[in-house]
Tab-separated table of C-alpha atoms and ligand atoms in Angstrom:
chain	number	residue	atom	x	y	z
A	1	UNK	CA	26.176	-54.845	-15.843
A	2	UNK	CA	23.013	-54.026	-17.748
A	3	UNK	CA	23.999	-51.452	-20.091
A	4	UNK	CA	21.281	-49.346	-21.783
A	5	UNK	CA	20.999	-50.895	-25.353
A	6	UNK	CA	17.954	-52.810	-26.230
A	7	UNK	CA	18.774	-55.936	-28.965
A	8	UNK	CA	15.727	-56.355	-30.762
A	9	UNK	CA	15.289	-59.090	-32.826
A	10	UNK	CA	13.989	-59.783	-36.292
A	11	UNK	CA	11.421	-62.381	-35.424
A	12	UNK	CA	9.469	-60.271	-33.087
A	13	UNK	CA	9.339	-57.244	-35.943
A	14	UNK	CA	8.626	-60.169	-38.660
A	15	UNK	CA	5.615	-60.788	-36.301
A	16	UNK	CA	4.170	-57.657	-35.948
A	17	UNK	CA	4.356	-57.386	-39.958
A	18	UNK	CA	2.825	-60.746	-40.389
A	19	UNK	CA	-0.651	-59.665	-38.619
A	20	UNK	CA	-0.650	-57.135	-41.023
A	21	UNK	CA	-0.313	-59.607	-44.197
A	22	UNK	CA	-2.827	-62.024	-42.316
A	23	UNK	CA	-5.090	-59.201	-42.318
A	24	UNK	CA	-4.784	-58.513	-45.782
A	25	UNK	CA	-4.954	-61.917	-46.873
A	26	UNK	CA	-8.840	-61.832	-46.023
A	27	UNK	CA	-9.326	-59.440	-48.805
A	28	UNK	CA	-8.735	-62.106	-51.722
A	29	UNK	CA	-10.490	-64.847	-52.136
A	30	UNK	CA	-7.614	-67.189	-53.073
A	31	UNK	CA	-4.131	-67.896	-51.914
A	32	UNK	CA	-1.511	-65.823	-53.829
A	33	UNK	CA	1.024	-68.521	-55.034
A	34	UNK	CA	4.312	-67.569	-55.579
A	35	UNK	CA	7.030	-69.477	-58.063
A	36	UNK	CA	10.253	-69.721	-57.065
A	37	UNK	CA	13.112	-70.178	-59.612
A	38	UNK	CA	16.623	-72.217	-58.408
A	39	UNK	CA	18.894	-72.596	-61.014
A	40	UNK	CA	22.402	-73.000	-58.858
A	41	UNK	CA	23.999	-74.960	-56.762
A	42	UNK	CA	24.380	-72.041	-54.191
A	43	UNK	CA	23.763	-73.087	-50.694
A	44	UNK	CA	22.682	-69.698	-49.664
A	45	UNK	CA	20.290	-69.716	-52.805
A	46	UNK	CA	18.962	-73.332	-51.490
A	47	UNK	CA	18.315	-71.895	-48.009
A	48	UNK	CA	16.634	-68.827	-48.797
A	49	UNK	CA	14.444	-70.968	-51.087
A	50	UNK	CA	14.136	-73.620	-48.379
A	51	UNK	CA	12.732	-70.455	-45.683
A	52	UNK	CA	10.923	-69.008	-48.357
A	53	UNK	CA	8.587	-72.144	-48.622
A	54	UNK	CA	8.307	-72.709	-45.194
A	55	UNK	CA	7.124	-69.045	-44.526
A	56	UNK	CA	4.417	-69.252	-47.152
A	57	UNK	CA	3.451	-72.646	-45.695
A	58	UNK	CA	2.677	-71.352	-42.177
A	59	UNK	CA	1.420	-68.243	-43.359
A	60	UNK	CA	-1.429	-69.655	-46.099
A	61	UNK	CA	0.825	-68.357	-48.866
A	62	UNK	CA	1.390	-71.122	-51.874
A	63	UNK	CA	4.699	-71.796	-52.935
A	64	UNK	CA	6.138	-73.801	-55.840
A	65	UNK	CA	9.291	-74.906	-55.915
A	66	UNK	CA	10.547	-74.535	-59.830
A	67	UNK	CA	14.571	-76.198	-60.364
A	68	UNK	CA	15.514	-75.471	-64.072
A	69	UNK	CA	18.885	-75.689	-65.484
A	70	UNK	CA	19.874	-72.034	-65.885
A	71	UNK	CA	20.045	-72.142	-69.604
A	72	UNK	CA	16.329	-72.669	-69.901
A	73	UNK	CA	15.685	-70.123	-67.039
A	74	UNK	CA	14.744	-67.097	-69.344
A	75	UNK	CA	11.917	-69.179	-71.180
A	76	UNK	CA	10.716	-70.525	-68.001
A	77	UNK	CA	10.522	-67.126	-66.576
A	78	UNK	CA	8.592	-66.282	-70.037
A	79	UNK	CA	6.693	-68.770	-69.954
A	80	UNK	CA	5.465	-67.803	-65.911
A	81	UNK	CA	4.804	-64.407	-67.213
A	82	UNK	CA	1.824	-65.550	-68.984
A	83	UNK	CA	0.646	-68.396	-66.477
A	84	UNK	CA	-2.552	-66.985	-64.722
A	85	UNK	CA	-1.351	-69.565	-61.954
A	86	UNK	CA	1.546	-67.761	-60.887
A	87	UNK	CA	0.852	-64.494	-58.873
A	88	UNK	CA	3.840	-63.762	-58.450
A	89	UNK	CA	8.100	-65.072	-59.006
A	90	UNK	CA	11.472	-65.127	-57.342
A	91	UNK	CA	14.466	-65.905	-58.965
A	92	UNK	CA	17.140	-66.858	-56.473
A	93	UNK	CA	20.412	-65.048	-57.517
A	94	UNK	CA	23.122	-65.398	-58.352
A	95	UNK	CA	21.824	-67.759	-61.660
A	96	UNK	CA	25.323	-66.898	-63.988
A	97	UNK	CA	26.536	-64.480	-61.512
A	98	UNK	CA	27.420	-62.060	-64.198
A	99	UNK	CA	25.599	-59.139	-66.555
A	100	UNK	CA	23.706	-61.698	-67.516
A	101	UNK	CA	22.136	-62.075	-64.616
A	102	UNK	CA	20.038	-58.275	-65.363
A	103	UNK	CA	18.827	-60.228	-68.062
A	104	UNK	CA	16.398	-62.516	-66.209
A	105	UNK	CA	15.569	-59.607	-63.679
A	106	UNK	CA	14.779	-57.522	-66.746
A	107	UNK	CA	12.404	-60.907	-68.277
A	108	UNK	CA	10.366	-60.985	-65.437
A	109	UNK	CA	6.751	-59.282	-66.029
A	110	UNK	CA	6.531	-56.249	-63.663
A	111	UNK	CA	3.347	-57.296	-62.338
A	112	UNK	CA	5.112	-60.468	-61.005
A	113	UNK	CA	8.039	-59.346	-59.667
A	114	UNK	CA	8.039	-59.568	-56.401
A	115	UNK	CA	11.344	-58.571	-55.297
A	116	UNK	CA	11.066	-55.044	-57.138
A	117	UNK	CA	14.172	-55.743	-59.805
A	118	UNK	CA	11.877	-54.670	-63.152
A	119	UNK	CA	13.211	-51.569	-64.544
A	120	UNK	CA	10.008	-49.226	-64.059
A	121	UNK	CA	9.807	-50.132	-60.914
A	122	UNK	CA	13.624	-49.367	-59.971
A	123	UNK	CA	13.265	-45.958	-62.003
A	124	UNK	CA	10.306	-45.445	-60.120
A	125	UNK	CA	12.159	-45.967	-56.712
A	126	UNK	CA	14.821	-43.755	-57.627
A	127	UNK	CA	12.479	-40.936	-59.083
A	128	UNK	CA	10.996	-41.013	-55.528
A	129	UNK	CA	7.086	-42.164	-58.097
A	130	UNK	CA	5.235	-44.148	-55.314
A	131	UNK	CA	2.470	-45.583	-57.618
A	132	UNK	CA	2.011	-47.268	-60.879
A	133	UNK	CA	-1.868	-45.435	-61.596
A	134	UNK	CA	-1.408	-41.939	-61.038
A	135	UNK	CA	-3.206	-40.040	-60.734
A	136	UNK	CA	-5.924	-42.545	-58.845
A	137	UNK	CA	-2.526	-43.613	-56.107
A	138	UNK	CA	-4.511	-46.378	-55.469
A	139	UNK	CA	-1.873	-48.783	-56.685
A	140	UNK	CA	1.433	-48.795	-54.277
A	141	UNK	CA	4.733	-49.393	-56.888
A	142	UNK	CA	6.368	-52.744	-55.770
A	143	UNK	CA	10.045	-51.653	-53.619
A	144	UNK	CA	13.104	-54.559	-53.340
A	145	UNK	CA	12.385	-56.287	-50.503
A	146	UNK	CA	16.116	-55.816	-48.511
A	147	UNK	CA	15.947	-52.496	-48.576
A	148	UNK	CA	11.925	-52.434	-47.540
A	149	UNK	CA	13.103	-54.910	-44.426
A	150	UNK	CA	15.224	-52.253	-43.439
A	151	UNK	CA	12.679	-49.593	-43.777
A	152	UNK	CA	10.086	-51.666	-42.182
A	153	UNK	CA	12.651	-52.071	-39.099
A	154	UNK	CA	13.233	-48.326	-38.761
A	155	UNK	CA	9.387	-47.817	-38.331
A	156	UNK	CA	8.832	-50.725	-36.405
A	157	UNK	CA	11.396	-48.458	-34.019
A	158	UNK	CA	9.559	-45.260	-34.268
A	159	UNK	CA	12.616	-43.642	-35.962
A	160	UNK	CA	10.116	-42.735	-39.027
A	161	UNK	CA	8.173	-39.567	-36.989
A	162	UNK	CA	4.195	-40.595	-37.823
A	163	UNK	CA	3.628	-37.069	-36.585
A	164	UNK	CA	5.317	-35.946	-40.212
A	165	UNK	CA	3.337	-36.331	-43.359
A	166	UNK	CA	3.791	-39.274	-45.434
A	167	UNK	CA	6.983	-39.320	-47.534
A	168	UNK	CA	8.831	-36.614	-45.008
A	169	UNK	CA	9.038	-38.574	-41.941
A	170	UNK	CA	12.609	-39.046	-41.499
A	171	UNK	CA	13.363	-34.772	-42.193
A	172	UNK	CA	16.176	-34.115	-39.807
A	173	UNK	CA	17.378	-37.980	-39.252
A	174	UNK	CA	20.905	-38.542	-40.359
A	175	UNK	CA	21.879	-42.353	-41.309
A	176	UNK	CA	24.755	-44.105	-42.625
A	177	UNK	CA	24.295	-46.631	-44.548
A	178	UNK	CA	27.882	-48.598	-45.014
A	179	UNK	CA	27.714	-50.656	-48.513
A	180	UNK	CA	26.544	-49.351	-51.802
A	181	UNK	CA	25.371	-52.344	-53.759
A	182	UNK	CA	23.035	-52.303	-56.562
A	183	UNK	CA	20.685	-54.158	-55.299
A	184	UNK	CA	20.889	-53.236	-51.137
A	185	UNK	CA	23.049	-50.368	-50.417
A	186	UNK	CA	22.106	-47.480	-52.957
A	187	UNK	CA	18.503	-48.260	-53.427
A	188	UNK	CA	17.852	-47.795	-49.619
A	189	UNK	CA	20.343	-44.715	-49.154
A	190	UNK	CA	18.409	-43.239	-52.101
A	191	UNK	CA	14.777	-44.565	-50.538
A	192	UNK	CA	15.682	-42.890	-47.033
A	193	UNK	CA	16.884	-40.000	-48.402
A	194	UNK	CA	13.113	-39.489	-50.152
A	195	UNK	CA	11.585	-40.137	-46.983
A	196	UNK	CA	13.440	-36.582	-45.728
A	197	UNK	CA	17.091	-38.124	-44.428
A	198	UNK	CA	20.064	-36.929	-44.809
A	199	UNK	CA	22.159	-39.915	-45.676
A	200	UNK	CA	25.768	-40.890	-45.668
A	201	UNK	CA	26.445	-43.753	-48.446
A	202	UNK	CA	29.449	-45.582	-47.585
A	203	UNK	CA	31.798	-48.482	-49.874
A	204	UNK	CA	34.898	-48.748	-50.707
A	205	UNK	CA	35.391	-46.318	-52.734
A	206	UNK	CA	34.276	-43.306	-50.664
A	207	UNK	CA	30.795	-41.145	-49.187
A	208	UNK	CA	28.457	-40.024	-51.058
A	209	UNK	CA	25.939	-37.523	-49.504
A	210	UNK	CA	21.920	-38.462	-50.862
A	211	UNK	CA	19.613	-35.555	-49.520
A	212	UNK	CA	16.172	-34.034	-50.758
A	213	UNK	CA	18.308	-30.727	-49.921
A	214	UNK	CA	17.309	-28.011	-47.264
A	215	UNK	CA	13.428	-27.587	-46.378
A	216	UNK	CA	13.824	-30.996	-48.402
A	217	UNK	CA	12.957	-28.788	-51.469
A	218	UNK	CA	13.636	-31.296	-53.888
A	219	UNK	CA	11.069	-33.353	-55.164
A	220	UNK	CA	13.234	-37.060	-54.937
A	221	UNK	CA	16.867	-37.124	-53.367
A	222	UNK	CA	20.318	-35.828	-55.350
A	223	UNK	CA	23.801	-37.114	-54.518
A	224	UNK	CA	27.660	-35.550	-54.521
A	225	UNK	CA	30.779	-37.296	-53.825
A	226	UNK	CA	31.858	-36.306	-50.324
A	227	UNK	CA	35.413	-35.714	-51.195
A	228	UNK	CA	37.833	-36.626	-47.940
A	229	UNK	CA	35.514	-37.894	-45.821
A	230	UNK	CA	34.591	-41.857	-44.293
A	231	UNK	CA	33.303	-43.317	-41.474
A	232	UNK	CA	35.005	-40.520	-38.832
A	233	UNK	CA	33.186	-38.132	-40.318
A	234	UNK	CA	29.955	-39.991	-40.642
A	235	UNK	CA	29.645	-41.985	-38.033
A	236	UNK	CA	29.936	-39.393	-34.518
A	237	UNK	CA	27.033	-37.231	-36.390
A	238	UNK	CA	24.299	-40.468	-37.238
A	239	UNK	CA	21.478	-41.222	-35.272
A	240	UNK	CA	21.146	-44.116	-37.168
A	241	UNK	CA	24.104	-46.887	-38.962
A	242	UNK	CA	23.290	-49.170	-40.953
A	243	UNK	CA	25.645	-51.973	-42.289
A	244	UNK	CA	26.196	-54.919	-44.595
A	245	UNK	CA	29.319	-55.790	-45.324
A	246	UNK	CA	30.118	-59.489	-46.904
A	247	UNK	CA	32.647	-61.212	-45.003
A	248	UNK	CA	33.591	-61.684	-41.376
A	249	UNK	CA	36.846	-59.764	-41.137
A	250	UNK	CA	34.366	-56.354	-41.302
A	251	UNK	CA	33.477	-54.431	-38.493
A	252	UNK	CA	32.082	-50.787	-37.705
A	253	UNK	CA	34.484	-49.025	-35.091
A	254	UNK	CA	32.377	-48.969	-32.136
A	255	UNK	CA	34.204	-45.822	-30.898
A	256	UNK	CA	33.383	-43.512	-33.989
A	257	UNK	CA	29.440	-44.498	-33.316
A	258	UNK	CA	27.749	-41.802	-31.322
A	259	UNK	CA	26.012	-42.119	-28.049
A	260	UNK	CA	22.458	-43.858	-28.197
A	261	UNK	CA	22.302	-44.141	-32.188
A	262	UNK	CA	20.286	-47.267	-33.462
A	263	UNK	CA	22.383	-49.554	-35.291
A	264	UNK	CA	21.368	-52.580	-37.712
A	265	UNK	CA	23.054	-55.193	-39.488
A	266	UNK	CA	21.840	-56.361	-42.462
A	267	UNK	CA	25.497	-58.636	-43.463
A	268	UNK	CA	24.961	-62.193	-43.052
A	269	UNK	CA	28.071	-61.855	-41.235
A	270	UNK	CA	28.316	-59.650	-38.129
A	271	UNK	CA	29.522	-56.146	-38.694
A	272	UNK	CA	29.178	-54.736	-35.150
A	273	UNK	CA	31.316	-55.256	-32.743
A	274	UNK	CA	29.508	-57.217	-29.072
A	275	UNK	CA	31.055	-53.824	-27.860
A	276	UNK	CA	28.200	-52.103	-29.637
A	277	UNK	CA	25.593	-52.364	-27.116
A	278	UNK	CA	27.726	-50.171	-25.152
A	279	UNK	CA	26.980	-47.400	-27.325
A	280	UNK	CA	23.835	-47.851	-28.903
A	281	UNK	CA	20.109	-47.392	-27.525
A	282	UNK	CA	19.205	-50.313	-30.282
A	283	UNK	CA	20.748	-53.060	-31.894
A	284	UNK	CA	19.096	-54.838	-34.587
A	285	UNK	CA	21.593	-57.931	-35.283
A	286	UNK	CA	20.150	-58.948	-38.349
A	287	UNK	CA	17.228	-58.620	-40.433
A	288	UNK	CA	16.675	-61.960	-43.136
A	289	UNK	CA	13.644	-63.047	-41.523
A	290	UNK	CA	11.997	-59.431	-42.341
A	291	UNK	CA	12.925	-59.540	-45.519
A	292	UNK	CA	11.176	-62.756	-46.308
A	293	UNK	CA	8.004	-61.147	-45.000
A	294	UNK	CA	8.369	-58.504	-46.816
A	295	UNK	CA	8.882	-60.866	-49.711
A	296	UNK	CA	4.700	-62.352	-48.842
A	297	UNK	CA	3.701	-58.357	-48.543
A	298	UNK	CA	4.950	-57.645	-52.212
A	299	UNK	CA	3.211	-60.991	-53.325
A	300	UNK	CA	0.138	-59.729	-51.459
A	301	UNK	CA	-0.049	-56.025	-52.657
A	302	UNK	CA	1.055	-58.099	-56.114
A	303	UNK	CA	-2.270	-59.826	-56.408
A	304	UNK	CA	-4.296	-56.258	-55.027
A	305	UNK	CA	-2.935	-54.157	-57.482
A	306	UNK	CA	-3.921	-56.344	-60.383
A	307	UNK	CA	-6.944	-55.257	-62.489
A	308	UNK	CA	-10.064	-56.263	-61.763
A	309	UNK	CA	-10.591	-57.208	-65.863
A	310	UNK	CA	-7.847	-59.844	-64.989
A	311	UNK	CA	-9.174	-60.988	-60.998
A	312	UNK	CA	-10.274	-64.747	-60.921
B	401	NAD	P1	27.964	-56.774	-52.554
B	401	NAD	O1	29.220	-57.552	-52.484
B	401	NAD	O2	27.265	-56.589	-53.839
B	401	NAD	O3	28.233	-55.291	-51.993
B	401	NAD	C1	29.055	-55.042	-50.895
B	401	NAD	C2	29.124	-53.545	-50.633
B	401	NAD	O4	29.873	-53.338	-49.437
B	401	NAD	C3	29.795	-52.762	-51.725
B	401	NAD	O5	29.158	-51.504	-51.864
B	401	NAD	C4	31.217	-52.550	-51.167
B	401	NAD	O6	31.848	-51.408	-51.664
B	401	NAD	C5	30.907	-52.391	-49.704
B	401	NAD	N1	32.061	-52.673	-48.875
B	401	NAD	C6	32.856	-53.775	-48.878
B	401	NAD	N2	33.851	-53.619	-47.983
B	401	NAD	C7	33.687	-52.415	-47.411
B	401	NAD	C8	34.395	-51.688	-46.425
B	401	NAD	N3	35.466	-52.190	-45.842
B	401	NAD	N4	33.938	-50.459	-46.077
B	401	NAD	C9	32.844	-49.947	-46.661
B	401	NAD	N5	32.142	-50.592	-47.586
B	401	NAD	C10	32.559	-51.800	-47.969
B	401	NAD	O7	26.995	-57.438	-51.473
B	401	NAD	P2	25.392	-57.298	-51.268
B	401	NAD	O8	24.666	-58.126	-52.239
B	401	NAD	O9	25.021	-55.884	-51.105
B	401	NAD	O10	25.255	-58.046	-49.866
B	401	NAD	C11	25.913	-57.538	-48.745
B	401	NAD	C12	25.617	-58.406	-47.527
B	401	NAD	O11	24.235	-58.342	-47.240
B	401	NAD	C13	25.948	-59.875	-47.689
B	401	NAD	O12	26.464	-60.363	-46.472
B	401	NAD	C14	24.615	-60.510	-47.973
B	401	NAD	O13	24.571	-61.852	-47.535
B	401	NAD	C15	23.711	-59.642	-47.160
B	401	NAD	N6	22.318	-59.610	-47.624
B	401	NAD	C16	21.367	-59.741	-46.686
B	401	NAD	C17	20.038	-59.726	-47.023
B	401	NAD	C18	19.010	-59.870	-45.939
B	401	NAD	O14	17.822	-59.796	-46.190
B	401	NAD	N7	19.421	-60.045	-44.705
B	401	NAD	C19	19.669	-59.570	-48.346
B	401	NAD	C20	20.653	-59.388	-49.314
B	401	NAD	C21	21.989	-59.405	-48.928
């Protein structure tokens, strides 16, 4: 039986974003080159490194491979900072998978940080402060690139209203978003929620409500515990869920979801049930190959913000 549901897949949004990079790419007269940083033995970091070259490769983006040992990482970081050559770096985490870690994200130069980690540019996320140059706004402030996959996906599917102005065009959508990670789950409940939605934050230690409040009066989102409530209270009322949870023994309850929401998976493991497509009008099994676009779009807007005093 062909059921209603539509699977869309990463690739073909990844595409539609990468005409957009192509076009922008036209605009500079050099290749940004991008450093990348591997200071593990993580498999997953390897991989991710290993697709992030090959994406810049076939897209005219430069890429340089950089494997330190992780106790020289913060000087070679340093050291980047203040190499005209590098446009932009990655680090691929986790380096000593502790608070050390916030260390090196906190080293790298804003104006090279392409996956959005620098502390002005989280507080400027969270304040809901879209550019560094106010008040010119010519200059977009650089968002972590997970969370922007995700937001690029929900456009890509129309649930952002274009008719709305800028910065309101998901007032009256309500999403759950099930993890609440530092670096995922509560920067994109809190960057949805400044876009108008009313979202439902989800871990494992409870909901919390993030909302612009009514007539989304508020100038950037608040949040309050939701005290007694989880996924049955969340779920039937969403139009949208979206989930990524680690591990393979996770999975939303398909019956909770409500009729024709759009649901995406951002978990390297799979946190829908196949049942899902029974219930949903869109199914977005997973997103990784967005978010490495996304990754060339920050380099990109990287090299157009910088000064002109400082252009080649
Ligand atoms: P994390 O371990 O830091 O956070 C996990 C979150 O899920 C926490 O908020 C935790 O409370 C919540 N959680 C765990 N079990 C839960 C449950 N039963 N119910 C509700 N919430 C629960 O992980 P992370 O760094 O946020 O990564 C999460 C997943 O996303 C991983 O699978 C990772 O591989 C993937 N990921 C994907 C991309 C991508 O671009 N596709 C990027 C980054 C991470």
């Amino acid at each position: 039986q062909n059921g209603a549901c539509k699977t869309v897949l990463a690739g073909s949004i990844a595409k539609s974003l990468l005409a957009e990079v192509q076009e922008g790419l036209k605009t500079i007269d050099r290749p940004p080159r991008l450093y990348g940083f591997l200071a593990n033995k993580d498999p997953a970091a390897r991989m991710y490194a290993d697709w992030t070259a090959k994406t810049c490769k076939e897209n005219g983006f430069d890429f340089i491979l950089k494997e330190v040992e992780r106790e020289d990482l913060e000087d070679e970081i340093r050291s980047a900072n203040n190499d005209d050559d590098a446009d932009g770096m990655i680090v691929y985490y986790p380096v000593f998978d502790s608070t050390r870690d916030r260390t090196l994200q906190w080293t790298v130069n804003m104006y090279k940080d392409v996956e959005g980690l620098s502390p002005q540019l989280i507080s400027n996320m969270y304040q809901n402060i879209r550019f560094l140059d106010p008040p010119t706004n010519l200059k977009k402030s650089i968002l972590p690139c997970t969370p922007l996959a995700v937001i690029k996906i929900l456009e890509h599917l129309h649930i952002y209203n274009t008719f709305l102005d800028y910065g309101k065009r998901l007032f009256g959508r309500r999403i759950t978003v099930i993890n609440r990670s530092e670096v995922v789950g509560r920067p994109l409940a809190a960057l949805l929620a400044n876009d108008g939605a009313e979202v439902y934050s989800v871990d494992v230690t409870g909901v919390q409500h993030f909302s612009r409040g009514s007539g989304l009066r508020n100038q950037k989102h608040e949040v309050r515990d939701m005290e007694g409530w989880g996924l049955e209270q969340c779920l039937p009322i969403s139009e949208v869920v979206i989930s990524g949870v680690p591990g393979d023994k996770y999975k939303v309850p398909t019956n909770l979801i409500r009729e024709g929401a759009v649901c995406i998976n951002f978990s390297s493991e799979k946190n829908f049930n196949p049942d899902v497509k029974e219930k949903a009008s869109i199914y977005v099994p997973a997103i990784g190959k967005v978010t490495i676009v996304i990754l060339l779009r920050n380099l990109l807007r990287i090299v157009q913000n910088r000064p002109s005093t400082n252009a080649p």
